[in-house]
Amino acid sequence: MSNQAPTPDPLQSLRLLVPAPPSGGTHVDWQDLAAEYPHGFPDDYCVFMRDYGEGEFDNHLMVFPPVPDVYPQDPDSTVRGVTAEARYQAEEDEYDQPDLLVGWAMTADSDLLCWRTTSSDPNDWTTVIWRRQWLEWQAFDFGMTEFLRRFAARDLPELWTFDLPYEGCRFIHSRDTKRLHLEGINPWRPEPAAGS
């Protein structure tokens, strides 16, 4: 586990490091999801979906929505899909209580990022990662937004290092990535693409 104290308001700190998409995030009707996700979600995830939505940080870390949106024919690119993969992997590795894992992101290296749902209050959930290249689980004592803030601040050097063609950190919503690809534009070029 990390021994650094979490930031008091990691979502605000994340916004200062990485602007949210100008066109907003992903609309989610949370009441409609109560039957599919009876455990609920952390408040910061709900706000993140509203402000940022499904999308990718630095062409590396993809945050998934609870239900398909940009790619409606790909139900695996959701919290449910990542959760199923994480629980399967945890069972294969005899990881403690795989049913407590709820996936929320995946990396380009196929690392799986999950909440460990040891509390009935989703706001108390912490982060666990399956490091595929190292075949190990790694636990952190903070939630999703603090993890993303540290990712954006390059404050997780033990996990990933980057050689990016630009400074700082970027987030691009999946709808913008899809649009730019259709226009033949690489969204991860040195200069940000307009509207991304």
mmCIF file of C-alpha atoms in Angstrom:
data_model
loop_
_atom_site.group_PDB
_atom_site.id
_atom_site.type_symbol
_atom_site.label_atom_id
_atom_site.label_comp_id
_atom_site.label_asym_id
_atom_site.label_seq_id
_atom_site.Cartn_x
_atom_site.Cartn_y
_atom_site.Cartn_z
ATOM 1 C CA MET A 1 0.000 0.000 0.000
ATOM 2 C CA SER A 2 1.051 3.583 -0.548
ATOM 3 C CA ASN A 3 2.057 5.406 2.629
ATOM 4 C CA GLN A 4 1.258 8.906 1.349
ATOM 5 C CA ALA A 5 -1.860 10.593 2.689
ATOM 6 C CA PRO A 6 -4.636 11.120 0.113
ATOM 7 C CA THR A 7 -5.295 14.643 -1.134
ATOM 8 C CA PRO A 8 -8.237 16.344 0.698
ATOM 9 C CA ASP A 9 -10.155 16.935 -2.577
ATOM 10 C CA PRO A 10 -8.590 14.709 -5.223
ATOM 11 C CA LEU A 11 -11.245 15.509 -7.847
ATOM 12 C CA GLN A 12 -10.528 19.228 -7.669
ATOM 13 C CA SER A 13 -6.799 18.505 -7.788
ATOM 14 C CA LEU A 14 -7.352 16.250 -10.812
ATOM 15 C CA ARG A 15 -9.239 19.046 -12.603
ATOM 16 C CA LEU A 16 -6.247 21.344 -12.082
ATOM 17 C CA LEU A 17 -3.915 18.758 -13.619
ATOM 18 C CA VAL A 18 -6.167 17.514 -16.420
ATOM 19 C CA PRO A 19 -9.051 19.597 -17.798
ATOM 20 C CA ALA A 20 -12.358 17.808 -18.305
ATOM 21 C CA PRO A 21 -13.605 17.554 -21.917
ATOM 22 C CA PRO A 22 -15.230 20.817 -23.102
ATOM 23 C CA SER A 23 -18.332 18.901 -24.188
ATOM 24 C CA GLY A 24 -18.731 17.251 -20.785
ATOM 25 C CA GLY A 25 -18.761 13.671 -19.653
ATOM 26 C CA THR A 26 -21.126 10.729 -19.980
ATOM 27 C CA HIS A 27 -24.801 10.952 -19.025
ATOM 28 C CA VAL A 28 -25.731 8.144 -16.647
ATOM 29 C CA ASP A 29 -29.154 7.530 -15.115
ATOM 30 C CA TRP A 30 -27.943 6.176 -11.787
ATOM 31 C CA GLN A 31 -31.435 5.241 -10.551
ATOM 32 C CA ASP A 32 -31.911 2.967 -13.553
ATOM 33 C CA LEU A 33 -28.710 1.121 -12.598
ATOM 34 C CA ALA A 34 -29.790 0.182 -9.070
ATOM 35 C CA ALA A 35 -30.882 -3.336 -10.051
ATOM 36 C CA GLU A 36 -27.790 -4.040 -12.161
ATOM 37 C CA TYR A 37 -25.376 -2.564 -9.614
ATOM 38 C CA PRO A 38 -26.980 -3.003 -6.162
ATOM 39 C CA HIS A 39 -23.684 -2.118 -4.443
ATOM 40 C CA GLY A 40 -23.880 1.416 -5.866
ATOM 41 C CA PHE A 41 -20.848 3.528 -6.775
ATOM 42 C CA PRO A 42 -18.538 5.966 -5.006
ATOM 43 C CA ASP A 43 -19.647 9.585 -5.274
ATOM 44 C CA ASP A 44 -16.388 10.585 -6.954
ATOM 45 C CA TYR A 45 -16.974 8.046 -9.737
ATOM 46 C CA CYS A 46 -20.454 9.482 -10.373
ATOM 47 C CA VAL A 47 -19.028 13.014 -10.560
ATOM 48 C CA PHE A 48 -16.148 11.810 -12.731
ATOM 49 C CA MET A 49 -18.617 10.261 -15.189
ATOM 50 C CA ARG A 50 -20.575 13.529 -15.282
ATOM 51 C CA ASP A 51 -17.536 15.765 -15.796
ATOM 52 C CA TYR A 52 -15.082 13.522 -17.682
ATOM 53 C CA GLY A 53 -17.013 10.423 -18.744
ATOM 54 C CA GLU A 54 -15.620 7.285 -20.274
ATOM 55 C CA GLY A 55 -12.259 7.871 -21.828
ATOM 56 C CA GLU A 56 -8.531 7.534 -21.671
ATOM 57 C CA PHE A 57 -5.624 9.170 -19.908
ATOM 58 C CA ASP A 58 -2.470 9.451 -22.034
ATOM 59 C CA ASN A 59 -3.419 6.655 -24.431
ATOM 60 C CA HIS A 60 -2.805 4.304 -21.517
ATOM 61 C CA LEU A 61 -5.444 4.243 -18.768
ATOM 62 C CA MET A 62 -9.057 3.753 -19.850
ATOM 63 C CA VAL A 63 -11.876 4.530 -17.387
ATOM 64 C CA PHE A 64 -15.070 2.634 -18.164
ATOM 65 C CA PRO A 65 -18.729 3.634 -17.765
ATOM 66 C CA PRO A 66 -21.282 1.471 -15.949
ATOM 67 C CA VAL A 67 -23.214 0.830 -19.186
ATOM 68 C CA PRO A 68 -22.186 0.961 -22.870
ATOM 69 C CA ASP A 69 -22.349 4.456 -24.329
ATOM 70 C CA VAL A 70 -19.946 5.340 -27.148
ATOM 71 C CA TYR A 71 -19.632 1.686 -28.170
ATOM 72 C CA PRO A 72 -23.086 0.209 -27.460
ATOM 73 C CA GLN A 73 -22.220 -3.104 -29.145
ATOM 74 C CA ASP A 74 -19.316 -3.717 -26.750
ATOM 75 C CA PRO A 75 -20.800 -4.607 -23.346
ATOM 76 C CA ASP A 76 -17.372 -5.741 -22.102
ATOM 77 C CA SER A 77 -16.112 -2.128 -22.156
ATOM 78 C CA THR A 78 -18.042 -1.351 -18.992
ATOM 79 C CA VAL A 79 -17.674 -1.729 -15.244
ATOM 80 C CA ARG A 80 -19.430 -5.083 -15.562
ATOM 81 C CA GLY A 81 -16.987 -6.289 -18.218
ATOM 82 C CA VAL A 82 -13.852 -5.264 -16.295
ATOM 83 C CA THR A 83 -15.326 -6.712 -13.099
ATOM 84 C CA ALA A 84 -15.909 -10.091 -14.739
ATOM 85 C CA GLU A 85 -12.337 -10.201 -16.027
ATOM 86 C CA ALA A 86 -10.893 -9.109 -12.677
ATOM 87 C CA ARG A 87 -12.877 -11.680 -10.707
ATOM 88 C CA TYR A 88 -11.901 -14.434 -13.128
ATOM 89 C CA GLN A 89 -8.234 -13.458 -12.806
ATOM 90 C CA ALA A 90 -8.537 -13.291 -9.016
ATOM 91 C CA GLU A 91 -10.030 -16.785 -8.899
ATOM 92 C CA GLU A 92 -7.208 -18.085 -11.098
ATOM 93 C CA ASP A 93 -4.650 -16.556 -8.713
ATOM 94 C CA GLU A 94 -6.535 -17.555 -5.568
ATOM 95 C CA TYR A 95 -6.693 -13.875 -4.620
ATOM 96 C CA ASP A 96 -8.541 -13.216 -1.370
ATOM 97 C CA GLN A 97 -12.295 -12.727 -1.910
ATOM 98 C CA PRO A 98 -12.536 -12.069 -5.653
ATOM 99 C CA ASP A 99 -16.243 -11.260 -5.265
ATOM 100 C CA LEU A 100 -15.218 -8.006 -3.527
ATOM 101 C CA LEU A 101 -13.622 -6.678 -6.721
ATOM 102 C CA VAL A 102 -15.464 -4.174 -8.923
ATOM 103 C CA GLY A 103 -13.477 -3.076 -11.966
ATOM 104 C CA TRP A 104 -13.398 0.514 -13.201
ATOM 105 C CA ALA A 105 -10.420 0.804 -15.569
ATOM 106 C CA MET A 106 -7.833 -1.016 -17.648
ATOM 107 C CA THR A 107 -4.446 0.006 -19.006
ATOM 108 C CA ALA A 108 -2.797 -0.504 -22.377
ATOM 109 C CA ASP A 109 -0.737 -3.198 -20.624
ATOM 110 C CA SER A 110 -4.002 -4.972 -19.692
ATOM 111 C CA ASP A 111 -3.602 -4.108 -16.015
ATOM 112 C CA LEU A 112 -6.996 -4.190 -14.275
ATOM 113 C CA LEU A 113 -7.948 -1.394 -11.852
ATOM 114 C CA CYS A 114 -10.632 -2.246 -9.318
ATOM 115 C CA TRP A 115 -12.329 -1.111 -6.189
ATOM 116 C CA ARG A 116 -12.058 -3.473 -3.239
ATOM 117 C CA THR A 117 -15.558 -3.279 -1.803
ATOM 118 C CA THR A 118 -14.866 -4.177 1.832
ATOM 119 C CA SER A 119 -17.269 -1.487 3.085
ATOM 120 C CA SER A 120 -21.018 -1.096 2.580
ATOM 121 C CA ASP A 121 -20.252 2.587 1.883
ATOM 122 C CA PRO A 122 -18.816 2.871 -1.659
ATOM 123 C CA ASN A 123 -17.003 6.072 -0.643
ATOM 124 C CA ASP A 124 -14.744 3.941 1.571
ATOM 125 C CA TRP A 125 -13.665 1.581 -1.216
ATOM 126 C CA THR A 126 -9.949 1.406 -1.955
ATOM 127 C CA THR A 127 -8.044 0.605 -5.156
ATOM 128 C CA VAL A 128 -6.511 -2.717 -6.179
ATOM 129 C CA ILE A 129 -4.609 -3.374 -9.411
ATOM 130 C CA TRP A 130 -3.877 -6.617 -11.204
ATOM 131 C CA ARG A 131 -0.386 -6.051 -12.708
ATOM 132 C CA ARG A 132 -0.543 -8.419 -15.658
ATOM 133 C CA GLN A 133 3.134 -8.189 -16.615
ATOM 134 C CA TRP A 134 4.170 -8.941 -13.024
ATOM 135 C CA LEU A 135 1.381 -11.422 -12.285
ATOM 136 C CA GLU A 136 0.584 -9.777 -8.983
ATOM 137 C CA TRP A 137 -2.107 -7.811 -7.176
ATOM 138 C CA GLN A 138 -1.173 -4.443 -5.703
ATOM 139 C CA ALA A 139 -3.323 -2.625 -3.125
ATOM 140 C CA PHE A 140 -3.601 1.096 -2.404
ATOM 141 C CA ASP A 141 -5.280 2.736 0.565
ATOM 142 C CA PHE A 142 -7.176 5.335 -1.468
ATOM 143 C CA GLY A 143 -9.964 5.428 -4.024
ATOM 144 C CA MET A 144 -10.303 5.992 -7.755
ATOM 145 C CA THR A 145 -9.979 9.768 -8.019
ATOM 146 C CA GLU A 146 -6.926 9.957 -5.769
ATOM 147 C CA PHE A 147 -5.384 7.206 -7.887
ATOM 148 C CA LEU A 148 -6.124 9.167 -11.078
ATOM 149 C CA ARG A 149 -4.745 12.351 -9.524
ATOM 150 C CA ARG A 150 -1.496 10.582 -8.707
ATOM 151 C CA PHE A 151 -1.403 9.106 -12.198
ATOM 152 C CA ALA A 152 -1.833 12.572 -13.728
ATOM 153 C CA ALA A 153 0.807 14.057 -11.412
ATOM 154 C CA ARG A 154 3.200 11.210 -12.312
ATOM 155 C CA ASP A 155 3.226 10.321 -8.648
ATOM 156 C CA LEU A 156 3.061 6.549 -9.228
ATOM 157 C CA PRO A 157 6.548 5.892 -10.632
ATOM 158 C CA GLU A 158 6.555 2.355 -9.274
ATOM 159 C CA LEU A 159 3.729 1.493 -11.674
ATOM 160 C CA TRP A 160 4.329 3.128 -15.042
ATOM 161 C CA THR A 161 6.793 5.444 -16.733
ATOM 162 C CA PHE A 162 5.984 7.398 -19.871
ATOM 163 C CA ASP A 163 7.760 8.829 -22.878
ATOM 164 C CA LEU A 164 5.008 11.081 -24.216
ATOM 165 C CA PRO A 165 5.229 13.546 -27.129
ATOM 166 C CA TYR A 166 3.667 16.274 -24.955
ATOM 167 C CA GLU A 167 3.922 17.788 -21.488
ATOM 168 C CA GLY A 168 1.547 17.020 -18.652
ATOM 169 C CA CYS A 169 -1.355 14.597 -18.757
ATOM 170 C CA ARG A 170 -4.328 14.412 -21.129
ATOM 171 C CA PHE A 171 -7.777 12.898 -20.924
ATOM 172 C CA ILE A 172 -9.811 12.327 -24.074
ATOM 173 C CA HIS A 173 -13.428 11.157 -23.972
ATOM 174 C CA SER A 174 -14.127 8.030 -26.024
ATOM 175 C CA ARG A 175 -16.599 9.898 -28.249
ATOM 176 C CA ASP A 176 -13.833 12.383 -29.187
ATOM 177 C CA THR A 177 -11.310 9.597 -29.780
ATOM 178 C CA LYS A 178 -13.815 7.863 -32.056
ATOM 179 C CA ARG A 179 -14.565 11.080 -33.959
ATOM 180 C CA LEU A 180 -10.890 11.970 -34.395
ATOM 181 C CA HIS A 181 -10.018 8.494 -35.625
ATOM 182 C CA LEU A 182 -12.822 8.732 -38.208
ATOM 183 C CA GLU A 183 -11.276 12.045 -39.333
ATOM 184 C CA GLY A 184 -7.859 10.414 -39.618
ATOM 185 C CA ILE A 185 -6.431 12.416 -36.708
ATOM 186 C CA ASN A 186 -4.210 10.950 -34.006
ATOM 187 C CA PRO A 187 -5.618 12.345 -30.737
ATOM 188 C CA TRP A 188 -2.325 11.695 -28.955
ATOM 189 C CA ARG A 189 -0.135 13.840 -31.198
ATOM 190 C CA PRO A 190 2.062 16.513 -29.545
ATOM 191 C CA GLU A 191 -0.515 19.296 -29.963
ATOM 192 C CA PRO A 192 -4.048 18.615 -28.689
ATOM 193 C CA ALA A 193 -6.642 18.111 -31.406
ATOM 194 C CA ALA A 194 -9.315 20.823 -31.495
ATOM 195 C CA GLY A 195 -12.393 19.868 -29.517
ATOM 196 C CA SER A 196 -10.698 17.067 -27.627
#
